XYZ file of C-alpha atoms in Angstrom:
569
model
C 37.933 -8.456 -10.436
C 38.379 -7.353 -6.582
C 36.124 -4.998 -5.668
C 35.616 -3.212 -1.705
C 32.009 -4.576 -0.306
C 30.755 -1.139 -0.861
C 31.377 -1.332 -4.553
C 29.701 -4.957 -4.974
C 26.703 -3.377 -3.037
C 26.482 -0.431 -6.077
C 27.331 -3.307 -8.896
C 24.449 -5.950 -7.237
C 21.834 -2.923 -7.135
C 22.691 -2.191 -10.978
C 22.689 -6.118 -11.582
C 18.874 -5.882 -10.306
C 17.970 -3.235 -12.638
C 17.897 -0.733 -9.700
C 18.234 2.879 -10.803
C 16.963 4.687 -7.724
C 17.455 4.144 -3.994
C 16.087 6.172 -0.953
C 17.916 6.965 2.120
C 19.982 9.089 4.310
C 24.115 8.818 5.381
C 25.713 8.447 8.482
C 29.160 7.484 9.696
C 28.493 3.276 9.468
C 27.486 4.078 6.051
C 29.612 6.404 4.495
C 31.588 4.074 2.378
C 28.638 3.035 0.378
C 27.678 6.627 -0.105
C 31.343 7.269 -1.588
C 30.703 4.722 -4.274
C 27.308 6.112 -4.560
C 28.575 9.419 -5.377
C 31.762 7.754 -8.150
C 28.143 6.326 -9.544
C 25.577 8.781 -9.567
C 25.051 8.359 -13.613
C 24.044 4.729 -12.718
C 22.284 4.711 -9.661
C 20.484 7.971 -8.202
C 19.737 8.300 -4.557
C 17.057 10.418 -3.539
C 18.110 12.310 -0.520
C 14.790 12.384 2.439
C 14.815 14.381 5.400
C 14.218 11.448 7.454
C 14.829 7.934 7.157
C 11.314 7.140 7.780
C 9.844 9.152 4.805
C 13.318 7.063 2.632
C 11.310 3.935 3.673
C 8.074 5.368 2.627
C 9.492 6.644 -0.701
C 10.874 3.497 -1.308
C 7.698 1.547 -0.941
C 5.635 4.608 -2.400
C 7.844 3.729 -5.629
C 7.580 0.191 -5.233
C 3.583 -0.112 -5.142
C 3.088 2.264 -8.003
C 5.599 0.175 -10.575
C 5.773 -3.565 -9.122
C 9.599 -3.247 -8.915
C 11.480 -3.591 -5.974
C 11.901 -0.642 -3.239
C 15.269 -0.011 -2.188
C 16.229 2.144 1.265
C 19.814 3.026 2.449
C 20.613 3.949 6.394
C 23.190 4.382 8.797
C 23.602 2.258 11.847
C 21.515 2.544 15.223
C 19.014 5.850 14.961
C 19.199 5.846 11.297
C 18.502 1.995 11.144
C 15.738 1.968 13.730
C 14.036 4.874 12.353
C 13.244 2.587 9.378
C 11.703 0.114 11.623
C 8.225 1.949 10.996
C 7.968 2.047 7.196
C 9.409 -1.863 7.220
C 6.687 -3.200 8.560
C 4.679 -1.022 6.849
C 5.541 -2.585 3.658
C 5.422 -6.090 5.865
C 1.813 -5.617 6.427
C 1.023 -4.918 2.686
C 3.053 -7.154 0.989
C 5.390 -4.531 -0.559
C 8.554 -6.067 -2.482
C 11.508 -3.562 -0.275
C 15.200 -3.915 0.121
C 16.571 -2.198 3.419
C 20.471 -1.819 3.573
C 21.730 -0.992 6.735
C 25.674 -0.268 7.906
C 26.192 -1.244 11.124
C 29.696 -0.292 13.242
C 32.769 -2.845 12.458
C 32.020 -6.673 13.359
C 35.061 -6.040 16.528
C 32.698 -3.945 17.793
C 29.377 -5.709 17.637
C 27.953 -6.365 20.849
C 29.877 -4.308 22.939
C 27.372 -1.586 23.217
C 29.377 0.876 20.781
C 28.245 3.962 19.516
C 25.303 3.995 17.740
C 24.903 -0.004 17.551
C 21.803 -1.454 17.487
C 20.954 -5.270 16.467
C 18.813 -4.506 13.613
C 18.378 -7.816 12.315
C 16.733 -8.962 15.761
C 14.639 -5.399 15.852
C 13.197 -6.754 12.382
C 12.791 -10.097 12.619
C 9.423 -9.889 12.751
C 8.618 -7.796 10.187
C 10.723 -8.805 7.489
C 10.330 -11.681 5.232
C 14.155 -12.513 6.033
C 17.219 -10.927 6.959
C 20.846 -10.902 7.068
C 24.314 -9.537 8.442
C 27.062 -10.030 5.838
C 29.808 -10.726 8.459
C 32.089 -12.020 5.034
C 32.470 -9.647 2.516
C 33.228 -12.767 0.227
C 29.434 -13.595 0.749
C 27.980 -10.356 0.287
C 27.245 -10.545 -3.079
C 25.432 -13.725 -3.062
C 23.066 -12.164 0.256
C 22.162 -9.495 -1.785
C 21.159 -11.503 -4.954
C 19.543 -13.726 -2.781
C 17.426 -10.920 -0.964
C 16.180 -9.361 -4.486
C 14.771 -12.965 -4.968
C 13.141 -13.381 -1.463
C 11.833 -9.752 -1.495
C 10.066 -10.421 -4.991
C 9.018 -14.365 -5.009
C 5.783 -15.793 -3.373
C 3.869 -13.540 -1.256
C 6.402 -9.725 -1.661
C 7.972 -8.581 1.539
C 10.651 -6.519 2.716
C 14.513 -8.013 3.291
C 16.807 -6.326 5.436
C 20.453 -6.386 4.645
C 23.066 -5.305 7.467
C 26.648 -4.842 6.638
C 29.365 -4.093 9.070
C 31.596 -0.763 8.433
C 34.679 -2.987 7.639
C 33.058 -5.338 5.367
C 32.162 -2.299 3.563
C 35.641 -1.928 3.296
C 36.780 -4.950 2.476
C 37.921 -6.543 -0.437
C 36.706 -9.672 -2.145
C 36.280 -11.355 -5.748
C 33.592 -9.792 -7.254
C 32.230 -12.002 -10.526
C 29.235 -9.714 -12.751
C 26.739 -11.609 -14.547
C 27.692 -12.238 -18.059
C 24.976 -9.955 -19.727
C 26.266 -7.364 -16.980
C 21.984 -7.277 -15.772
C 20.957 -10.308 -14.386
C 18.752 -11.781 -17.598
C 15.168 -13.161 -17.430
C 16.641 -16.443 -17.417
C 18.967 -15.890 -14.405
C 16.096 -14.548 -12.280
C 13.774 -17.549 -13.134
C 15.993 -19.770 -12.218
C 17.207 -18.221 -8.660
C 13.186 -17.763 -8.131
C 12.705 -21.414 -8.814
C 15.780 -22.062 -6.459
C 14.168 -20.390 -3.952
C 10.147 -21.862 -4.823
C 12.016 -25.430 -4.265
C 13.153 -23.879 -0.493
C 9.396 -22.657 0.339
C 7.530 -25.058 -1.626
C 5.455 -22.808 -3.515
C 2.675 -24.524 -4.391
C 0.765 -25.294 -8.019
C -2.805 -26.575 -8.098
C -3.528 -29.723 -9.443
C -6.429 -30.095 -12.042
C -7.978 -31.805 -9.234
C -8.273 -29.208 -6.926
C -8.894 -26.473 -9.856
C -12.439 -28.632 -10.451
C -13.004 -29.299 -7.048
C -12.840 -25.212 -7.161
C -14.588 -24.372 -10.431
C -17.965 -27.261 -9.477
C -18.045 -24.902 -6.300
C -18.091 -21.750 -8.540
C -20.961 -23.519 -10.850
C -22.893 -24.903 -8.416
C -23.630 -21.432 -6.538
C -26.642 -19.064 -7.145
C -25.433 -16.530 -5.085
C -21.617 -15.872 -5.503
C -19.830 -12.818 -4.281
C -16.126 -12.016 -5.222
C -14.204 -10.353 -2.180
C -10.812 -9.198 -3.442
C -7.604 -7.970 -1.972
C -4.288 -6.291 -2.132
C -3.026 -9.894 -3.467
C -4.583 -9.446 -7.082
C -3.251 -6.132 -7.382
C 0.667 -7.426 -6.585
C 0.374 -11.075 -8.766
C -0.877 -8.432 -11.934
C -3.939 -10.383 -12.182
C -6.514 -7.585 -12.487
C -7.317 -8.208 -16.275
C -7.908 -12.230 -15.483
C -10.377 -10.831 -12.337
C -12.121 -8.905 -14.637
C -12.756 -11.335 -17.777
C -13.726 -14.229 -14.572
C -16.368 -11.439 -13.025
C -18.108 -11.142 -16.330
C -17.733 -14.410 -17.794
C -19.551 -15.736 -14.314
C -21.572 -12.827 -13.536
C -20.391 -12.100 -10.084
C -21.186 -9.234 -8.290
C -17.632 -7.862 -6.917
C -16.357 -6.187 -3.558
C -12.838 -4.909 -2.686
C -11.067 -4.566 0.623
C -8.979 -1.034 1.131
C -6.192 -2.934 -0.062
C -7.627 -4.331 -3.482
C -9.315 -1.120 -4.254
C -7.918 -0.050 -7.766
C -8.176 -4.051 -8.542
C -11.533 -3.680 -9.963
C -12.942 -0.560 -11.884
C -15.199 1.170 -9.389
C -17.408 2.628 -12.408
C -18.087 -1.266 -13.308
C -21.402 -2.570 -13.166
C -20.701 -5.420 -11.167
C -18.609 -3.355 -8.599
C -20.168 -3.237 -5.353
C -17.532 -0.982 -3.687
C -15.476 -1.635 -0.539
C -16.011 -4.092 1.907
C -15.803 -3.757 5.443
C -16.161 -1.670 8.721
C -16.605 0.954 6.002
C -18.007 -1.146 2.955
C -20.655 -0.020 1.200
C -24.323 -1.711 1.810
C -24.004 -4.012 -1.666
C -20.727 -5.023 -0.828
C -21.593 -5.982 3.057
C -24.908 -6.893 2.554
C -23.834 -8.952 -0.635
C -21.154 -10.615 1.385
C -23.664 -11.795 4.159
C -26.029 -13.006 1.940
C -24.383 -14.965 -0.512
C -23.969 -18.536 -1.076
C -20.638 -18.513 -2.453
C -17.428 -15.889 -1.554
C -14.803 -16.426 -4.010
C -12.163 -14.785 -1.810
C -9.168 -13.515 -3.993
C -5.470 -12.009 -2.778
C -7.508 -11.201 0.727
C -6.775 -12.357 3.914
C -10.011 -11.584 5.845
C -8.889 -9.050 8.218
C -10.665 -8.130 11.135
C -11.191 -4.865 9.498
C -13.684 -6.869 6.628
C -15.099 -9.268 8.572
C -15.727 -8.040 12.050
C -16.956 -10.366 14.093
C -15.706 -13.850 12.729
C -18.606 -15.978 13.771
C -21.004 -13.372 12.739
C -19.268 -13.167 9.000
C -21.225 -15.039 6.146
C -23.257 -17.499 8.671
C -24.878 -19.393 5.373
C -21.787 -18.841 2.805
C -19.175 -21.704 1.763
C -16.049 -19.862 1.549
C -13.308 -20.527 -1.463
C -10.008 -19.165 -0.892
C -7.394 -18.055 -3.373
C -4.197 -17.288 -2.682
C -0.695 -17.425 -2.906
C 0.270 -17.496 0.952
C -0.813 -20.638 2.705
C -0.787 -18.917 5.721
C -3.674 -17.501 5.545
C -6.092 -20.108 4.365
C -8.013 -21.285 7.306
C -6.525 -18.688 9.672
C -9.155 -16.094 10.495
C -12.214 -17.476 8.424
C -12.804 -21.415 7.974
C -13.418 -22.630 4.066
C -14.496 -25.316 2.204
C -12.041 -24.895 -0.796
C -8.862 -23.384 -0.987
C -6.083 -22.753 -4.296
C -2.321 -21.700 -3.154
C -0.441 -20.716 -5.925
C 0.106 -17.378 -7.949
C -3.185 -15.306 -8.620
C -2.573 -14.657 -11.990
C -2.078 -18.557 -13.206
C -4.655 -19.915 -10.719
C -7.810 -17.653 -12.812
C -6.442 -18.147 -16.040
C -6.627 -21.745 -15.447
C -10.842 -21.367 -13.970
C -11.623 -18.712 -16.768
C -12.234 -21.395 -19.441
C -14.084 -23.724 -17.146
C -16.332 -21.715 -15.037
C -19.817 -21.628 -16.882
C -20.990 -18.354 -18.678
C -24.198 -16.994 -16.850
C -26.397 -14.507 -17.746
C -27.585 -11.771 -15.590
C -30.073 -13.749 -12.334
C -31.763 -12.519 -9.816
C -29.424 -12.333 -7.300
C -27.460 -9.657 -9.748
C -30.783 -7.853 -9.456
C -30.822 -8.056 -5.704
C -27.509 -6.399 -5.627
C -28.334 -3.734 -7.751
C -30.794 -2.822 -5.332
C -28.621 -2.513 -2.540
C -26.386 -0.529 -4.527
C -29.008 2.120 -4.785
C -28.543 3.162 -1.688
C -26.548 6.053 -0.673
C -26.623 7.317 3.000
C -27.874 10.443 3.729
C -24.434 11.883 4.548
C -23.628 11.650 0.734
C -25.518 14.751 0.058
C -25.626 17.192 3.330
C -24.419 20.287 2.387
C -21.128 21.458 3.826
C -19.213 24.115 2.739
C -16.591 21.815 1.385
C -17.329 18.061 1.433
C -14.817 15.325 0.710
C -16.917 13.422 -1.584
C -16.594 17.217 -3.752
C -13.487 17.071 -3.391
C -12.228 13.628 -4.534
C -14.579 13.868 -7.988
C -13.332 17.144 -8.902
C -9.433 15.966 -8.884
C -10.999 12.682 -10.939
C -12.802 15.298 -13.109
C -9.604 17.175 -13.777
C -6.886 14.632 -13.958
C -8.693 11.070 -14.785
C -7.765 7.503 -14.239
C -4.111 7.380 -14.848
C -3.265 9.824 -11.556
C -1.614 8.124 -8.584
C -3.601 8.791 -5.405
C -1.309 8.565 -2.267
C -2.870 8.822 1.650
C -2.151 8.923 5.405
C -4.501 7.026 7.905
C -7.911 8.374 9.165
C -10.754 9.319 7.620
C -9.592 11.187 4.629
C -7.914 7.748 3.681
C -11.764 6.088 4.184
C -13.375 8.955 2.134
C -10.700 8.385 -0.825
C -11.309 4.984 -0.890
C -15.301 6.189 -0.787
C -15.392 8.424 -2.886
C -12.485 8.505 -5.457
C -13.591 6.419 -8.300
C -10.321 3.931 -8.860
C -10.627 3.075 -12.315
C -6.734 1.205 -12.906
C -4.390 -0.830 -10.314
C -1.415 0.628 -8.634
C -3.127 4.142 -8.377
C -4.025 3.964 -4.978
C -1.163 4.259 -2.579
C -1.996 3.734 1.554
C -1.144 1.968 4.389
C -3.743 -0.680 5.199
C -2.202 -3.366 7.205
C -0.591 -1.430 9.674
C -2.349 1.575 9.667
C 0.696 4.038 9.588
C 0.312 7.889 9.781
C 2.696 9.782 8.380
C 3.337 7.453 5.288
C 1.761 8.960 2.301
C 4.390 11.870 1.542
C 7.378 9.092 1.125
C 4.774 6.950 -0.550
C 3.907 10.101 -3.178
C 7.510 11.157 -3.516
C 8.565 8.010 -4.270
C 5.605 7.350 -7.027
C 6.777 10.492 -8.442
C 10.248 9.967 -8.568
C 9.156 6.354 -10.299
C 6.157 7.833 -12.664
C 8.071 11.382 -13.737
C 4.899 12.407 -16.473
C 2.288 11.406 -13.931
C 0.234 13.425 -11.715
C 0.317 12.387 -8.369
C -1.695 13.600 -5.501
C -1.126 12.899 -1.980
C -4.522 13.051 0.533
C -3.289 13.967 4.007
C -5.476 14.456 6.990
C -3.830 17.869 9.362
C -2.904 15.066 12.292
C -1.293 12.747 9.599
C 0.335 15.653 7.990
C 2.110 17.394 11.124
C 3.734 13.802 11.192
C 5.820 14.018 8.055
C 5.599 17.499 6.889
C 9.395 17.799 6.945
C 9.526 15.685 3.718
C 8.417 19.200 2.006
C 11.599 19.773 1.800
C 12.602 16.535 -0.330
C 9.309 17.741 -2.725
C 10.629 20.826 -2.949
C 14.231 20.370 -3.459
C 13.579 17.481 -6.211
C 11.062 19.989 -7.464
C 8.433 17.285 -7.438
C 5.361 18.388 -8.719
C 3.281 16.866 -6.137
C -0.240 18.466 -5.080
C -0.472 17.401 -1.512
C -4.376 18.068 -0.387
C -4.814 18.303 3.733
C -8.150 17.317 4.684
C -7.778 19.961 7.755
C -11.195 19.705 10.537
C -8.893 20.755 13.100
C -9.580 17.301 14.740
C -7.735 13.688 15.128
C -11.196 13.081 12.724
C -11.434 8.955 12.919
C -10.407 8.972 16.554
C -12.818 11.860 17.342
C -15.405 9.165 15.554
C -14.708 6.448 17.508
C -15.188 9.295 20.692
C -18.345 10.926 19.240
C -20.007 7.321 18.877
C -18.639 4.996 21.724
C -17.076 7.022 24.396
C -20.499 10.410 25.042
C -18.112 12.556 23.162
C -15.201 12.762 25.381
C -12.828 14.163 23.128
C -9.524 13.281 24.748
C -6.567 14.693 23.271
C -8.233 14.757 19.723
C -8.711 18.543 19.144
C -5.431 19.632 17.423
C -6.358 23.814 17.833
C -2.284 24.474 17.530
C -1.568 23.426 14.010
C 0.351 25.364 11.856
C -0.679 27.411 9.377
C -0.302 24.966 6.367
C 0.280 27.634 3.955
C 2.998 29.752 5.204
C 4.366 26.289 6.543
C 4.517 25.320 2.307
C 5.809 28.805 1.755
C 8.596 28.811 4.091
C 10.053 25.335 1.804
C 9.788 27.724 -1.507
C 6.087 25.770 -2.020
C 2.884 27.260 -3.655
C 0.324 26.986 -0.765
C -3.740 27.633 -1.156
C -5.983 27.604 1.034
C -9.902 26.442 0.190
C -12.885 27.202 2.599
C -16.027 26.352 -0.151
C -16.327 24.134 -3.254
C -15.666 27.026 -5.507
C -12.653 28.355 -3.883
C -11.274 24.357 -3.952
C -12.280 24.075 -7.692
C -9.827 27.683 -8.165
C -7.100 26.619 -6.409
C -6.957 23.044 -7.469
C -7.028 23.936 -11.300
C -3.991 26.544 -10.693
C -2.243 23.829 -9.365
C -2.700 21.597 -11.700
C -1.952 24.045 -14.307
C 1.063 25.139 -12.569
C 2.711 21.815 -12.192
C 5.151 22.515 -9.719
C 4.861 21.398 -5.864
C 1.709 22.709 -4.005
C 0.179 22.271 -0.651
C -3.709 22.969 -0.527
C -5.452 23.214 3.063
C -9.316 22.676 2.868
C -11.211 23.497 5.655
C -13.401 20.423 6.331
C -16.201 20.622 9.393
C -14.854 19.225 12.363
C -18.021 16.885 12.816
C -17.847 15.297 9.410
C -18.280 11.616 9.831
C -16.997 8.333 7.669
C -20.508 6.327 7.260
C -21.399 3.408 6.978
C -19.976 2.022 9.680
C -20.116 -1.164 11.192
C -19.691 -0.736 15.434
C -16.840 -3.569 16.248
C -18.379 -6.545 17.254
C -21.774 -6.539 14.759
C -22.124 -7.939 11.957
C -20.411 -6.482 8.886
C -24.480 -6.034 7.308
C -25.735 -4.179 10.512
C -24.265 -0.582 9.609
C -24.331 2.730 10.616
C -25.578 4.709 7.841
C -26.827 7.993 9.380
C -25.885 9.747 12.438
């Protein structure tokens, strides 16, 4: 059957089991937004108020369901403006499909209204990308790009298509079962594992691996983003207590482990607890796991585990050897790689070194318990108290994102939505639209810090109009808080262009978009509003008043060693 390029791009989304996509129209675009609208009952668009929140959204519901994101735009402004959340999702690993229209292929290169060369823009930050020049190939690019976006290590895949091949016509051939089957996706992933020669350990190297494990007294697990993605968190947790290995997480792998586990240590890093750091520097053995040793973990590389042999697991050769040297490595997928150790690594019982890391558990700085009118670590049990394990946590950058991952006890993977590679403000209220949009009976709640918030606030109109049921929480100390931090501790407290004394009023801003705002000064008032909320579900914005001077401790000063924290100001 001959079908325009527009339609094959609505029949290749519904091949892939797509029944969502993200984005906003524009002239280049338009002729995929017709077909959209003949389809609507099989693929829904969610309508954003900027492309940048579409890109969010999209990779908001990717991370919360493991499917692939999907984000439509127009050519030049819309296209760049996706640049941001694409390499968001590059950073993190986040399975995304961006679509693009750019102006006709006569006019490429010539400058022409609202042209921009978006697969050169991106080529960085995308796993691959294309411009379908042939509509005759465009079905084939896209297939191809589901494939690329979801094998190996995930990663977004850009997709331009020229006006006119939009328009175009070309031989369009379905899959027979109308989906593309389990079969027919194994076997283009295995097409494209023979292209990148994705590797599978040998029973060589899995021994080599588990007499490293076996031989160690004092092994620490360090686990990231990468266990979460391969679905390997119920193999992490049957290794950790078959072995008896103390465990720490980076931002990233946070809801890999259960924090209310006894051999969870807590996070690891500039802001890592003093088990997980101390742990870390101290052991014999780190069994690094879907982690790629960012700067942000290790500090200092030469200072990081002196006396430790390092053994690396992960699917991304890349990074084995890159920031941190180690005497054993596995590349292959998570998931297989410690179902294969789990039956070989040798039961232990609880040691001594289990006992050591108990103790430094025990401690809890100071900060923990000074008494603030509202304090974030109040504020993050109370939503646990009230809506438990299964709710979907969504952030923005600074330190409300470090107290969430402090404080909020992350008992089950995919509940904790933020941007960690990158570091992006403005991305959680995409992120917790598109969560919502993907997990309907859920309760998702987005953590925004004011700065983050004035960022991206114009997506309360896509809450509200969706009628999304979102509680959005702004962490408001009137400050740029982390960078204000950094100021306070390193720079004699010149706070340049940190105080942000002309916000809005959050409330009346939530009220003007039809939006239940609160507003929460103490503990008790935060523990009224919250539960009306709740109760309410419908959209709500709450703004806490936090003290401007609240800090994020530990912290490790760049430079030291990830054991030589801050722990009291």
């Amino acid at each position: 059957m001959k079908y325009t390029g527009a339609r094959i791009v609505i029949e290749c989304l519904a091949e892939q089991g797509v029944d969502v996509v993200f984005g906003y129209p524009g002239g280049a675009i338009l002729n995929i937004y017709d077909e959209l609208y003949k389809h609507k009952d099989r693929v829904r668009h969610i309508l954003t108020a900027h492309e940048q929140g579409a890109a969010h959204a999209a990779d908001g519901y990717s991370r919360s369901t493991g499917k692939t994101g999907v984000v439509l735009a127009t050519s030049g402004p819309g296209a760049t403006n996706l640049v941001t959340g694409i390499a968001t999702a590059y950073m993190d690993s986040v399975p995304l499909i961006a679509i693009t229209c750019n102006v006709a292929c006569s006019l490429l290169g010539k400058d022409s209204f609202q042209e921009v060369d978006i697969t050169g823009i991106t080529m960085p930050i995308t796993k691959h990308n294309y411009i379908v020049r042939d509509v005759a190939k465009l079905a084939d690019t896209i297939r191809e790009a589901f494939v690329i976006a979801q094998s190996g290590r995930p990663g977004p895949v850009l997709i331009d298509i020229p006006k006119d091949v939009t328009a175009a016509v070309a031989e369009y051939e379905p899959p027979v079962c109308g989906i593309v089957s389990e079969e027919e996706t194994a076997l283009a992933r295995a097409s494209i594992r023979r292209v990148t020669k994705e590797h599978i350990p040998s029973d060589a190297e899995i021994e080599s691996a588990v007499q490293l494990i076996n031989a160690s007294v004092r092994p620490f697990l360090y686990i990231g983003g990468g266990v979460i993605i391969s679905d390997a968190c119920a193999e992490l947790k049957a290794f950790a207590e078959r072995a008896n290995i103390p465990v720490s997480v980076s931002l990233m792998g946070k809801s890999a482990f259960p924090s209310a586990h006894p051999l969870c240590c807590g996070m690891i890093g500039m802001h890592g607890t003093k088990a997980a750091n101390t742990g870390a520097n101290k052991s014999d053995l780190i069994i690094a796991i879907g982690a790629r040793f960012s700067d942000r973990v290790i500090s200092d590389p030469s200072k990081f585990a002196k006396n430790s042999k390092i053994l690396h697991i992960d699917i991304d050769p890349a990074e084995i050897n890159k920031n941190i040297p180690t005497c054993g490595a596995l590349v292959g997928n998570i998931k297989d790689i410690l179902a294969r150790l789990l039956p070989l690594v040798a039961v232990r019982s609880r040691s001594a070194w289990n006992d050591q890391v108990e103790e430094w558990k025990k401690h809890v700085p100071a900060m923990y318990s000074k008494k603030t009118k509202l304090h974030p670590k109040f504020v993050f049990e109370k939503i646990h108290e009230l809506l438990g394990d299964d709710t979907i946590i969504t952030t923005e950058v600074g330190q409300h994102q470090m107290w969430t991952a402090q404080f909020y006890p992350f008992a089950n993977p995919r509940t904790f939505l933020t941007s960690g590679g990158l570091g992006t403000m403005g991305y959680g209220t995409g992120a917790a639209i598109g969560a919502q949009i993907a997990n309907p009976s859920r309760h998702v709640v987005h953590i925004a810090g004011d700065g983050s918030f004035r960022m991206n606030c114009n997506e309360l109109a896509t809450v509200a109009h969706y009628k999304l049921p979102i509680i959005i929480i702004v962490v408001n100390n009137g400050v740029l808080g982390m960078v204000r931090q950094w100021q306070n501790l390193f720079y004699d407290k010149r706070y340049s262009e940190t105080t942000l004394d002309f916000a809005p009023d959050f409330v009346k801003l939530a009220e003007a978009y039809g939006i239940d705002g609160y507003r929460a000064m103490s503990e008790a008032e935060f523990s009224g509003v919250f539960a009306r909320a709740v109760a309410a579900r419908k959209p709500a914005v709450i703004d806490c008043g936090m003290n401007i001077d609240e800090m994020v401790l530990p912290m490790v000063p760049a430079g030291k060693p990830i054991d030589e924290l801050l722990l009291d100001i």
